[in-house]
Tab-separated table of C-alpha atoms in Angstrom:
chain	number	residue	atom	x	y	z
D	1	MET	CA	-0.201	0.080	3.580
D	2	LYS	CA	-1.065	2.897	1.291
D	3	ARG	CA	-4.769	2.417	0.449
D	4	TYR	CA	-6.034	4.523	3.327
D	5	VAL	CA	-3.693	7.472	2.354
D	6	MET	CA	-5.234	10.192	0.142
D	7	THR	CA	-3.481	9.137	-3.061
D	8	GLY	CA	-6.915	9.720	-4.631
D	9	MET	CA	-6.090	13.294	-5.740
D	10	ALA	CA	-5.515	11.717	-9.148
D	11	MET	CA	-8.072	9.018	-9.166
D	12	SER	CA	-10.853	11.178	-10.583
D	13	VAL	CA	-8.808	12.247	-13.582
D	14	ALA	CA	-9.680	10.479	-16.795
D	15	VAL	CA	-6.848	8.397	-18.200
D	16	PRO	CA	-6.365	8.214	-21.997
D	17	VAL	CA	-6.186	4.819	-23.712
D	18	LEU	CA	-2.679	3.569	-23.707
D	19	VAL	CA	-1.223	2.253	-26.933
D	20	GLY	CA	1.698	0.136	-28.023
D	21	GLY	CA	2.882	-3.364	-27.467
D	22	ALA	CA	5.604	-5.939	-27.514
D	23	SER	CA	6.039	-8.949	-29.797
D	24	ALA	CA	5.930	-12.533	-28.677
D	25	SER	CA	9.707	-13.233	-29.006
D	26	ALA	CA	11.114	-13.944	-25.670
D	27	GLN	CA	14.038	-14.890	-23.486
D	28	THR	CA	14.001	-16.854	-20.218
D	29	PHE	CA	15.215	-15.772	-16.848
D	30	GLY	CA	14.759	-17.877	-13.811
D	31	GLY	CA	11.850	-19.782	-15.402
D	32	THR	CA	10.119	-16.594	-16.467
D	33	SER	CA	9.550	-16.009	-20.214
D	34	VAL	CA	9.668	-12.248	-21.024
D	35	PRO	CA	9.342	-10.212	-24.179
D	36	ASP	CA	12.483	-8.591	-25.535
D	37	SER	CA	11.448	-6.631	-28.648
D	38	GLY	CA	10.791	-3.202	-26.998
D	39	VAL	CA	7.780	-1.114	-26.424
D	40	SER	CA	6.051	1.169	-29.020
D	41	TRP	CA	5.638	4.394	-27.322
D	42	ARG	CA	3.353	7.303	-28.031
D	43	ALA	CA	3.182	10.734	-26.511
D	44	CYS	CA	0.491	10.711	-23.586
D	45	ALA	CA	-2.289	13.093	-24.646
D	46	GLU	CA	-1.880	16.569	-23.082
D	47	ARG	CA	1.037	15.420	-20.932
D	48	PRO	CA	4.326	16.816	-22.284
D	49	GLY	CA	7.312	14.603	-21.802
D	50	ALA	CA	5.214	11.520	-20.894
D	51	GLU	CA	5.244	8.424	-23.118
D	52	CYS	CA	2.442	5.873	-22.926
D	53	GLY	CA	2.609	2.222	-23.855
D	54	VAL	CA	1.388	-1.269	-23.264
D	55	VAL	CA	3.315	-4.536	-22.614
D	56	GLU	CA	1.613	-7.958	-22.906
D	57	VAL	CA	2.364	-10.589	-20.370
D	58	PRO	CA	0.875	-14.065	-19.693
D	59	LEU	CA	-2.087	-14.260	-17.373
D	60	ASP	CA	-0.450	-17.342	-15.908
D	61	TRP	CA	3.352	-17.388	-15.854
D	62	ASN	CA	3.223	-21.216	-15.529
D	63	ALA	CA	1.473	-21.167	-18.973
D	64	PRO	CA	3.336	-18.430	-20.809
D	65	SER	CA	1.872	-19.303	-24.232
D	66	GLY	CA	-1.694	-18.978	-22.965
D	67	THR	CA	-4.022	-15.987	-22.393
D	68	LYS	CA	-2.376	-12.579	-22.422
D	69	ILE	CA	-3.109	-9.470	-20.354
D	70	LYS	CA	-1.965	-5.976	-21.008
D	71	LEU	CA	0.051	-3.721	-18.634
D	72	SER	CA	-0.259	0.031	-18.801
D	73	VAL	CA	3.207	1.648	-18.750
D	74	VAL	CA	4.226	5.331	-18.601
D	75	ARG	CA	7.749	6.611	-18.979
D	76	ARG	CA	9.341	10.029	-18.434
D	77	LYS	CA	12.953	10.174	-19.736
D	78	ALA	CA	15.740	11.683	-17.757
D	79	THR	CA	15.546	15.439	-18.037
D	80	ASP	CA	19.340	15.578	-18.403
D	81	SER	CA	20.378	12.833	-20.833
D	82	SER	CA	24.059	13.485	-20.219
D	83	ALA	CA	23.559	12.625	-16.497
D	84	ARG	CA	21.250	9.700	-16.890
D	85	VAL	CA	22.201	6.664	-14.811
D	86	GLY	CA	19.435	4.216	-15.926
D	87	THR	CA	15.731	3.360	-15.536
D	88	LEU	CA	13.786	3.635	-12.279
D	89	PHE	CA	10.698	1.516	-11.774
D	90	TYR	CA	8.280	3.047	-9.266
D	91	ASN	CA	5.467	1.464	-7.222
D	92	PRO	CA	3.508	3.723	-4.816
D	93	GLY	CA	1.838	0.971	-2.857
D	94	GLY	CA	-1.726	0.104	-2.152
D	95	PRO	CA	-1.797	-2.470	-3.404
D	96	GLY	CA	-4.011	-1.043	-6.045
D	97	VAL	CA	-2.572	2.451	-6.617
D	98	PRO	CA	-1.861	3.028	-10.406
D	99	ALA	CA	1.784	4.065	-10.843
D	100	ALA	CA	1.380	4.859	-14.497
D	101	LEU	CA	-0.988	7.763	-13.676
D	102	LEU	CA	1.291	9.192	-11.021
D	103	VAL	CA	4.259	9.196	-13.331
D	104	ARG	CA	2.234	10.694	-16.205
D	105	ASP	CA	0.341	13.418	-14.266
D	106	TYR	CA	2.129	13.984	-10.934
D	107	ALA	CA	5.794	13.328	-11.495
D	108	ALA	CA	6.871	16.657	-10.099
D	109	ASP	CA	5.061	15.986	-6.925
D	110	THR	CA	6.075	12.435	-6.521
D	111	PHE	CA	9.754	12.571	-7.396
D	112	SER	CA	12.565	14.981	-6.573
D	113	GLU	CA	14.196	17.005	-9.314
D	114	GLU	CA	17.367	14.887	-8.898
D	115	LEU	CA	15.524	11.612	-9.619
D	116	ARG	CA	13.748	13.140	-12.617
D	117	ARG	CA	17.169	14.493	-13.825
D	118	ARG	CA	19.030	11.229	-13.533
D	119	PHE	CA	16.530	8.503	-14.395
D	120	ASP	CA	14.086	7.449	-17.023
D	121	ILE	CA	11.237	6.938	-14.479
D	122	VAL	CA	8.762	4.276	-15.387
D	123	GLY	CA	5.326	3.711	-13.774
D	124	ILE	CA	3.599	0.395	-14.329
D	125	ASP	CA	0.041	-0.302	-13.422
D	126	PRO	CA	0.251	-3.791	-11.924
D	127	ARG	CA	-2.035	-6.490	-13.320
D	128	GLY	CA	-5.608	-5.714	-12.514
D	129	VAL	CA	-4.848	-2.187	-11.492
D	130	GLY	CA	-5.582	1.175	-13.153
D	131	GLU	CA	-5.422	1.152	-16.941
D	132	SER	CA	-4.007	-2.387	-17.172
D	133	ILE	CA	-6.311	-4.745	-18.991
D	134	PRO	CA	-8.443	-6.361	-17.727
D	135	ALA	CA	-8.957	-4.218	-14.661
D	136	LEU	CA	-10.158	-6.113	-11.638
D	137	ARG	CA	-13.928	-5.651	-10.995
D	138	CYS	CA	-16.152	-7.153	-8.287
D	139	GLY	CA	-19.903	-7.309	-8.277
D	140	GLN	CA	-20.142	-6.722	-4.541
D	141	PRO	CA	-18.476	-3.912	-2.506
D	142	VAL	CA	-15.631	-5.107	-0.338
D	143	HIS	CA	-16.906	-3.293	2.668
D	144	ASN	CA	-20.419	-3.557	3.988
D	145	PRO	CA	-21.157	-1.201	6.897
D	146	GLU	CA	-23.890	-3.496	8.199
D	147	ILE	CA	-21.373	-6.245	8.733
D	148	SER	CA	-18.743	-5.682	11.442
D	149	GLN	CA	-15.074	-6.451	11.150
D	150	PHE	CA	-15.038	-6.915	14.838
D	151	PRO	CA	-17.833	-9.538	15.350
D	152	LYS	CA	-19.413	-9.615	18.751
D	153	ASP	CA	-20.563	-13.286	18.414
D	154	ARG	CA	-20.214	-16.323	16.202
D	155	ALA	CA	-23.292	-15.353	14.154
D	156	GLY	CA	-21.527	-12.040	13.316
D	157	TYR	CA	-18.332	-13.845	12.394
D	158	ASP	CA	-20.275	-16.206	10.051
D	159	ARG	CA	-21.914	-13.235	8.356
D	160	LEU	CA	-18.517	-11.679	7.799
D	161	VAL	CA	-17.080	-14.870	6.359
D	162	ASP	CA	-20.043	-15.348	4.110
D	163	TRP	CA	-19.820	-11.820	2.886
D	164	ASN	CA	-16.094	-12.140	2.118
D	165	ALA	CA	-16.817	-15.255	0.163
D	166	ALA	CA	-19.549	-13.596	-1.751
D	167	VAL	CA	-17.357	-10.702	-2.605
D	168	GLY	CA	-14.516	-12.990	-3.886
D	169	ARG	CA	-16.986	-14.988	-6.049
D	170	SER	CA	-18.255	-11.777	-7.493
D	171	CYS	CA	-14.675	-10.814	-8.493
D	172	LEU	CA	-14.257	-14.091	-10.320
D	173	LYS	CA	-17.683	-13.748	-12.041
D	174	SER	CA	-16.997	-10.117	-13.023
D	175	THR	CA	-13.300	-10.404	-14.012
D	176	GLY	CA	-12.814	-14.011	-15.008
D	177	PRO	CA	-9.693	-15.952	-13.811
D	178	LEU	CA	-7.561	-12.880	-13.163
D	179	PRO	CA	-8.264	-12.767	-9.364
D	180	GLY	CA	-6.513	-16.127	-9.046
D	181	HIS	CA	-3.244	-14.685	-10.503
D	182	LEU	CA	-2.840	-11.439	-8.639
D	183	ASP	CA	-0.153	-12.442	-6.187
D	184	THR	CA	2.968	-10.374	-5.936
D	185	GLY	CA	5.069	-13.147	-7.413
D	186	ASN	CA	3.279	-12.805	-10.741
D	187	VAL	CA	3.512	-8.980	-10.542
D	188	ALA	CA	7.281	-9.177	-10.046
D	189	ARG	CA	7.508	-11.355	-13.122
D	190	ASP	CA	5.398	-8.760	-15.011
D	191	PHE	CA	7.825	-6.074	-14.014
D	192	ASP	CA	10.774	-8.079	-15.327
D	193	ALA	CA	8.948	-8.524	-18.562
D	194	VAL	CA	8.725	-4.663	-18.743
D	195	ARG	CA	12.358	-4.455	-18.079
D	196	ALA	CA	13.190	-6.823	-20.868
D	197	ALA	CA	10.800	-4.968	-23.204
D	198	LEU	CA	12.731	-1.758	-22.336
D	199	GLY	CA	15.965	-3.452	-23.336
D	200	GLU	CA	17.445	-2.803	-19.862
D	201	THR	CA	19.952	-5.304	-18.311
D	202	LYS	CA	19.243	-3.938	-14.837
D	203	ILE	CA	16.761	-1.555	-13.311
D	204	SER	CA	16.639	0.581	-10.191
D	205	PHE	CA	13.513	0.165	-8.128
D	206	PHE	CA	11.686	2.468	-5.699
D	207	GLY	CA	8.808	0.948	-3.745
D	208	LYS	CA	6.680	2.513	-0.994
D	209	SER	CA	4.611	0.485	1.475
D	210	TYR	CA	3.118	-2.442	-0.486
D	211	GLY	CA	5.814	-1.544	-3.034
D	212	SER	CA	8.374	-2.790	-0.525
D	213	MET	CA	6.750	-6.247	-0.790
D	214	LEU	CA	6.864	-6.068	-4.566
D	215	GLY	CA	10.499	-4.878	-4.666
D	216	ALA	CA	11.614	-7.631	-2.205
D	217	GLN	CA	9.926	-10.295	-4.258
D	218	TYR	CA	11.521	-8.941	-7.430
D	219	ALA	CA	15.003	-9.010	-5.735
D	220	ARG	CA	14.398	-12.608	-4.542
D	221	LEU	CA	13.313	-13.823	-8.069
D	222	PHE	CA	15.693	-11.648	-10.166
D	223	PRO	CA	18.782	-10.688	-7.974
D	224	GLY	CA	20.909	-10.166	-11.074
D	225	ARG	CA	18.459	-7.586	-12.513
D	226	VAL	CA	18.782	-5.167	-9.622
D	227	ARG	CA	20.945	-2.028	-9.853
D	228	THR	CA	19.683	-0.193	-6.774
D	229	MET	CA	16.546	-0.699	-4.733
D	230	ALA	CA	14.859	1.529	-2.046
D	231	LEU	CA	12.022	0.132	-0.008
D	232	ASP	CA	10.235	2.927	1.966
D	233	GLY	CA	7.624	2.137	4.609
D	234	ALA	CA	8.664	-1.549	4.565
D	235	VAL	CA	6.478	-4.544	5.157
D	236	ASP	CA	7.904	-7.971	5.909
D	237	PRO	CA	5.247	-10.561	5.020
D	238	ALA	CA	7.438	-13.368	6.490
D	239	ILE	CA	6.315	-12.103	9.933
D	240	PRO	CA	3.384	-14.315	11.269
D	241	ALA	CA	0.050	-12.737	10.662
D	242	SER	CA	-0.862	-12.738	14.332
D	243	ARG	CA	2.100	-10.510	15.050
D	244	LEU	CA	1.527	-8.292	12.031
D	245	VAL	CA	-1.951	-7.404	13.404
D	246	THR	CA	-0.679	-6.740	16.983
D	247	ASP	CA	2.244	-4.643	15.632
D	248	ALA	CA	-0.059	-2.673	13.511
D	249	ALA	CA	-2.557	-2.026	16.337
D	250	MET	CA	0.220	-0.802	18.608
D	251	ALA	CA	1.497	1.510	15.747
D	252	VAL	CA	-1.943	3.017	15.147
D	253	GLU	CA	-2.389	3.615	18.901
D	254	ASP	CA	1.010	5.201	19.142
D	255	SER	CA	0.162	7.563	16.310
D	256	PHE	CA	-3.099	8.503	17.975
D	257	ASP	CA	-1.335	9.200	21.288
D	258	ARG	CA	1.122	11.440	19.445
D	259	PHE	CA	-1.757	13.257	17.813
D	260	ALA	CA	-3.342	13.833	21.200
D	261	ALA	CA	-0.004	15.143	22.495
D	262	TRP	CA	0.244	17.594	19.603
D	263	CYS	CA	-3.160	18.938	20.333
D	264	ASP	CA	-2.278	19.364	23.974
D	265	ARG	CA	0.720	21.578	23.134
D	266	THR	CA	-0.604	23.316	19.966
D	267	ALA	CA	-2.926	26.311	20.475
D	268	THR	CA	-4.298	26.064	16.905
D	269	CYS	CA	-5.552	22.501	17.397
D	270	ALA	CA	-9.375	22.487	17.414
D	271	LEU	CA	-9.260	20.260	20.468
D	272	HIS	CA	-6.575	22.225	22.419
D	273	GLY	CA	-7.238	22.434	26.108
D	274	ARG	CA	-9.429	19.267	26.127
D	275	ASP	CA	-8.619	15.644	26.912
D	276	VAL	CA	-8.417	14.434	23.300
D	277	SER	CA	-8.520	10.732	24.233
D	278	GLN	CA	-11.732	11.203	26.291
D	279	VAL	CA	-13.276	13.236	23.510
D	280	TRP	CA	-12.452	10.539	20.987
D	281	ASP	CA	-13.650	7.679	23.182
D	282	ARG	CA	-17.000	9.335	23.827
D	283	LEU	CA	-17.491	10.022	20.064
D	284	VAL	CA	-16.671	6.379	19.316
D	285	ALA	CA	-19.044	5.177	21.993
D	286	ALA	CA	-21.763	7.440	20.680
D	287	ALA	CA	-21.304	6.022	17.195
D	288	GLU	CA	-21.573	2.525	18.536
D	289	ARG	CA	-24.989	3.422	19.922
D	290	ALA	CA	-26.173	5.179	16.679
D	291	PRO	CA	-24.170	6.072	13.547
D	292	ILE	CA	-23.000	9.759	13.291
D	293	GLY	CA	-24.883	11.818	10.777
D	294	VAL	CA	-23.288	13.235	7.667
D	295	SER	CA	-24.668	16.196	5.839
D	296	GLY	CA	-25.992	15.011	2.587
D	297	GLY	CA	-24.800	11.452	2.982
D	298	ARG	CA	-25.006	8.190	4.821
D	299	PRO	CA	-24.249	8.194	8.679
D	300	LEU	CA	-20.933	6.689	9.704
D	301	THR	CA	-20.592	3.684	12.030
D	302	ALA	CA	-18.032	3.656	14.835
D	303	GLU	CA	-15.816	1.351	12.767
D	304	GLU	CA	-15.856	3.804	9.782
D	305	LEU	CA	-14.919	6.626	12.215
D	306	ARG	CA	-11.944	4.687	13.417
D	307	TYR	CA	-10.731	3.732	9.901
D	308	SER	CA	-11.172	7.265	8.740
D	309	ALA	CA	-9.195	8.571	11.772
D	310	TYR	CA	-6.513	6.009	10.865
D	311	ALA	CA	-6.320	7.526	7.325
D	312	PHE	CA	-5.762	10.975	8.819
D	313	LEU	CA	-2.980	9.508	11.088
D	314	THR	CA	-1.082	8.192	8.023
D	315	MET	CA	-0.911	11.752	6.863
D	316	THR	CA	0.184	13.429	10.173
D	317	PRO	CA	1.751	15.730	11.130
D	318	GLU	CA	0.550	17.607	8.020
D	319	PHE	CA	-3.194	16.698	8.405
D	320	ALA	CA	-3.266	16.623	12.332
D	321	GLY	CA	-5.292	19.807	12.295
D	322	GLY	CA	-7.781	18.198	9.971
D	323	LEU	CA	-8.294	15.247	12.199
D	324	ALA	CA	-8.913	17.546	15.159
D	325	THR	CA	-11.458	19.562	13.099
D	326	ALA	CA	-13.116	16.351	11.882
D	327	ILE	CA	-13.546	15.219	15.508
D	328	THR	CA	-15.068	18.500	16.659
D	329	GLN	CA	-17.524	18.551	13.716
D	330	ALA	CA	-18.537	14.892	14.378
D	331	GLU	CA	-19.138	15.790	18.042
D	332	GLN	CA	-21.604	18.379	16.762
D	333	GLY	CA	-23.485	15.776	14.803
D	334	ASP	CA	-21.915	16.074	11.311
D	335	ALA	CA	-19.104	13.585	10.359
D	336	GLN	CA	-18.647	15.183	6.896
D	337	LEU	CA	-14.854	15.391	7.009
D	338	PHE	CA	-14.582	11.770	8.106
D	339	ALA	CA	-17.058	10.791	5.358
D	340	THR	CA	-14.773	12.443	2.691
D	341	ILE	CA	-11.806	10.386	3.896
D	342	ARG	CA	-13.995	7.264	4.049
D	343	ALA	CA	-15.205	7.738	0.477
D	344	GLN	CA	-11.513	7.716	-0.718
D	345	ALA	CA	-10.283	4.984	1.665
D	346	LEU	CA	-13.215	2.544	1.800
D	347	ASP	CA	-15.769	3.274	-0.880
D	348	ASP	CA	-13.862	3.211	-4.125
D	349	PRO	CA	-14.869	-0.111	-5.636
D	350	VAL	CA	-11.769	-0.491	-7.896
D	351	SER	CA	-8.957	0.127	-5.412
D	352	THR	CA	-10.625	-1.740	-2.563
D	353	ALA	CA	-11.249	-4.732	-4.807
D	354	ALA	CA	-7.613	-4.778	-5.888
D	355	TYR	CA	-6.410	-4.228	-2.302
D	356	ARG	CA	-8.374	-7.148	-0.989
D	357	SER	CA	-7.725	-9.505	-3.844
D	358	ILE	CA	-3.994	-8.959	-3.915
D	359	LEU	CA	-3.402	-9.138	-0.165
D	360	CYS	CA	-5.479	-12.326	0.160
D	361	GLN	CA	-3.278	-13.942	-2.360
D	362	ASP	CA	-0.068	-12.750	-0.654
D	363	ILE	CA	-0.668	-13.079	3.123
D	364	ASP	CA	-2.292	-16.079	4.894
D	365	PRO	CA	-4.188	-14.588	7.954
D	366	GLU	CA	-3.807	-18.014	9.590
D	367	LEU	CA	-7.256	-17.774	11.153
D	368	HIS	CA	-8.820	-20.781	12.806
D	369	GLY	CA	-12.414	-19.801	13.258
D	370	TYR	CA	-14.316	-17.487	15.479
D	371	ALA	CA	-12.422	-18.469	18.744
D	372	ASP	CA	-9.177	-17.412	17.059
D	373	VAL	CA	-10.720	-14.106	16.054
D	374	ARG	CA	-11.942	-13.320	19.539
D	375	LYS	CA	-8.437	-14.114	20.881
D	376	ARG	CA	-6.816	-11.744	18.552
D	377	MET	CA	-9.464	-9.104	19.173
D	378	ARG	CA	-8.651	-9.265	22.850
D	379	GLN	CA	-4.994	-8.847	22.114
D	380	ILE	CA	-5.246	-5.919	19.705
D	381	ARG	CA	-7.825	-4.061	21.789
D	382	SER	CA	-5.678	-4.419	24.881
D	383	ALA	CA	-2.727	-2.925	22.844
D	384	ALA	CA	-4.939	-0.086	21.515
D	385	PRO	CA	-7.475	1.122	24.040
D	386	HIS	CA	-8.501	4.211	22.014
D	387	MET	CA	-8.260	3.016	18.366
D	388	LEU	CA	-9.513	-0.516	19.525
D	389	GLY	CA	-7.212	-2.544	17.189
D	390	THR	CA	-8.124	-0.576	14.027
D	391	SER	CA	-5.485	-1.240	11.386
D	392	GLU	CA	-5.072	-2.165	7.714
D	393	PHE	CA	-3.813	-5.565	8.788
D	394	TRP	CA	-6.880	-6.266	10.870
D	395	ASP	CA	-8.858	-5.319	7.764
D	396	MET	CA	-6.714	-7.849	5.877
D	397	THR	CA	-6.961	-10.499	8.464
D	398	VAL	CA	-10.719	-10.677	8.786
D	399	GLY	CA	-11.268	-9.596	5.240
D	400	CYS	CA	-9.574	-12.675	3.889
D	401	ALA	CA	-11.498	-15.006	6.068
D	402	GLY	CA	-13.701	-17.016	3.672
D	403	TRP	CA	-11.955	-15.647	0.628
D	404	PRO	CA	-12.530	-18.245	-2.175
D	405	ILE	CA	-8.972	-17.997	-3.588
D	406	PRO	CA	-6.307	-19.430	-1.356
D	407	PRO	CA	-2.984	-17.603	-0.714
D	408	ALA	CA	-0.326	-18.221	-3.280
D	409	HIS	CA	2.653	-18.591	-1.120
D	410	SER	CA	3.864	-19.586	2.308
D	411	ARG	CA	4.905	-16.669	4.624
D	412	ARG	CA	8.084	-18.586	5.217
D	413	GLN	CA	10.019	-16.887	2.443
D	414	SER	CA	13.730	-17.472	1.933
D	415	PRO	CA	16.183	-14.672	2.676
D	416	ILE	CA	17.280	-12.450	-0.310
D	417	ARG	CA	20.800	-12.973	-1.358
D	418	ASP	CA	23.238	-12.225	-4.059
D	419	VAL	CA	21.825	-8.692	-4.681
D	420	PRO	CA	23.507	-5.355	-4.593
D	421	PRO	CA	23.052	-3.413	-1.376
D	422	ILE	CA	19.362	-2.570	-0.949
D	423	LEU	CA	18.161	0.381	1.170
D	424	VAL	CA	15.214	-0.210	3.589
D	425	ILE	CA	13.558	2.873	5.134
D	426	GLY	CA	11.264	2.993	8.150
D	427	ASN	CA	9.634	5.763	10.397
D	428	THR	CA	9.693	5.560	14.140
D	429	HIS	CA	6.043	6.490	14.320
D	430	ASP	CA	4.462	5.086	11.152
D	431	PRO	CA	0.831	3.893	11.812
D	432	ALA	CA	0.718	1.779	8.703
D	433	THR	CA	4.171	-0.036	8.667
D	434	PRO	CA	5.839	-0.065	11.981
D	435	LEU	CA	9.633	0.382	12.188
D	436	ARG	CA	10.148	-3.084	13.476
D	437	TRP	CA	8.925	-4.383	10.069
D	438	ALA	CA	11.555	-2.385	8.349
D	439	ARG	CA	14.162	-3.765	10.745
D	440	SER	CA	12.872	-7.386	10.135
D	441	LEU	CA	12.898	-6.973	6.312
D	442	SER	CA	16.396	-5.420	6.299
D	443	GLY	CA	17.584	-8.332	8.366
D	444	ARG	CA	16.368	-10.746	5.692
D	445	ILE	CA	18.185	-9.025	2.886
D	446	GLN	CA	21.841	-9.850	2.731
D	447	GLY	CA	23.965	-6.631	2.696
D	448	SER	CA	21.086	-4.223	3.051
D	449	GLY	CA	21.122	-0.859	4.825
D	450	LEU	CA	18.519	0.557	7.091
D	451	LEU	CA	17.661	4.345	7.156
D	452	ILE	CA	15.395	5.515	10.000
D	453	HIS	CA	13.242	8.637	9.916
D	454	ASP	CA	12.461	9.681	13.389
D	455	GLY	CA	9.004	11.075	12.706
D	456	ASP	CA	5.313	10.627	12.054
D	457	GLY	CA	3.113	9.585	9.113
D	458	HIS	CA	3.448	6.785	6.513
D	459	THR	CA	6.663	6.650	4.552
D	460	ALA	CA	9.577	9.076	4.610
D	461	TYR	CA	10.302	10.130	1.104
D	462	ARG	CA	9.398	13.773	0.379
D	463	ARG	CA	8.139	13.954	4.056
D	464	SER	CA	11.683	14.430	5.301
D	465	ALA	CA	14.345	16.424	3.349
D	466	CYS	CA	17.042	14.385	5.030
D	467	ALA	CA	15.432	11.020	4.099
D	468	THR	CA	14.698	12.220	0.496
D	469	GLU	CA	18.391	13.231	0.082
D	470	HIS	CA	19.650	9.862	1.462
D	471	ILE	CA	17.236	7.997	-0.854
D	472	ASP	CA	18.110	10.028	-3.987
D	473	THR	CA	21.893	9.658	-3.387
D	474	TYR	CA	21.633	6.000	-2.813
D	475	LEU	CA	19.447	5.378	-5.856
D	476	VAL	CA	21.765	7.405	-8.090
D	477	THR	CA	25.142	6.083	-6.725
D	478	GLY	CA	24.352	2.849	-5.067
D	479	THR	CA	26.100	4.051	-1.887
D	480	LEU	CA	24.181	3.267	1.315
D	481	PRO	CA	23.811	5.831	4.045
D	482	ALA	CA	26.244	5.344	6.899
D	483	THR	CA	25.215	2.636	9.291
D	484	GLY	CA	22.990	3.973	12.068
D	485	SER	CA	21.793	6.938	9.937
D	486	VAL	CA	18.693	8.571	11.475
D	487	CYS	CA	16.826	11.618	9.972
D	488	ALA	CA	14.960	13.910	12.353
D	489	GLN	CA	11.455	15.017	11.603
């Protein structure tokens, strides 16, 4: 839902220690106790205009006087104070992507000039993520290339379940009780604590991908605290898990087919003039027989090739040429470009640990043993003959099998009512979050609007000038786009 996208441009940058805090005095909203004394801000080192702070919240919102954790918060005030309309909370997705870092270091790349002019923009690293303390750590890597996520037999399934259980236990051992309190309901309460600490009666919210799950949960818990809310690349966790994985498999396959069609008509594509689907199928089959070599690194398995190709597809059309080049190089025996993507998408121990831990709390895969996995594998591979069912939701489905911490909530979530109009955005050809999920989520939010971007890649904001303008206008004014609005790629 965002993890496989190369948000990692910022991940290697050192983040300074954030300082500040909020006192223990509190008020209560909807059963959630939140601090109300404000945040002590300091200028972020070497980042003009950015303020860094910390807000303390309970580890367990059911025991608000117990152990506290610290959320890293970064704010950039509206560049035109006379035109300021309020505070905008931002979540870039993942789950596991640190919003505070993006607001601090990459605000001009992440937000339009209009949003930076009209809002105080606030990035919060959710609990366990980024510079929030404690950060989630696991003693075992989430992904093991020797253990397939597409088990060929019951013994392979048992190995996968045992590995997942060991990873989950290592997270608890390395981090303490935090992994049992990472569900999005807790994160939404954390965000309301930050709202109260800022002294805001209402906030605007902009969430992308997983951020749509967080925004929707915030609106469900705190409808009276919402001024405006835009949810781009939307996910509806109320959809049954078996449908989520099938939808996702079909969406990834659709994006691959569109990539192949682009190569067919584009002379600069490294695969132009060739049958892209056949080339890809032969490459994956070769990797099934023996992993493809990587200069200076570990060879890649067929599954890693497919997940890395998926990462490229989330960034098309901009990175379509890169995917074509990666395929041609891998054909020649060096999967270096795929390995670079894999390192960001699958190998980072912090982001993958957060991703797995949060989603296993949020979404019940509803698996019933190996027979159920085989049935779902047949369904997704039938729907995706080239990408073979590869998707983030398959990673989540089988990755949560055996996870030692049970899901926190039922998928049967109540509709969202008594909120101002909320804008939901979906792309027609999004490989990570299919358009039907945006339609479904919009249908569950009373009075919401749906904006469609008729294009490729994951999420629409700053990918489409039309969608960006609609989202900006809505966030600033609260006026939804006209019913039936569609932005062309």
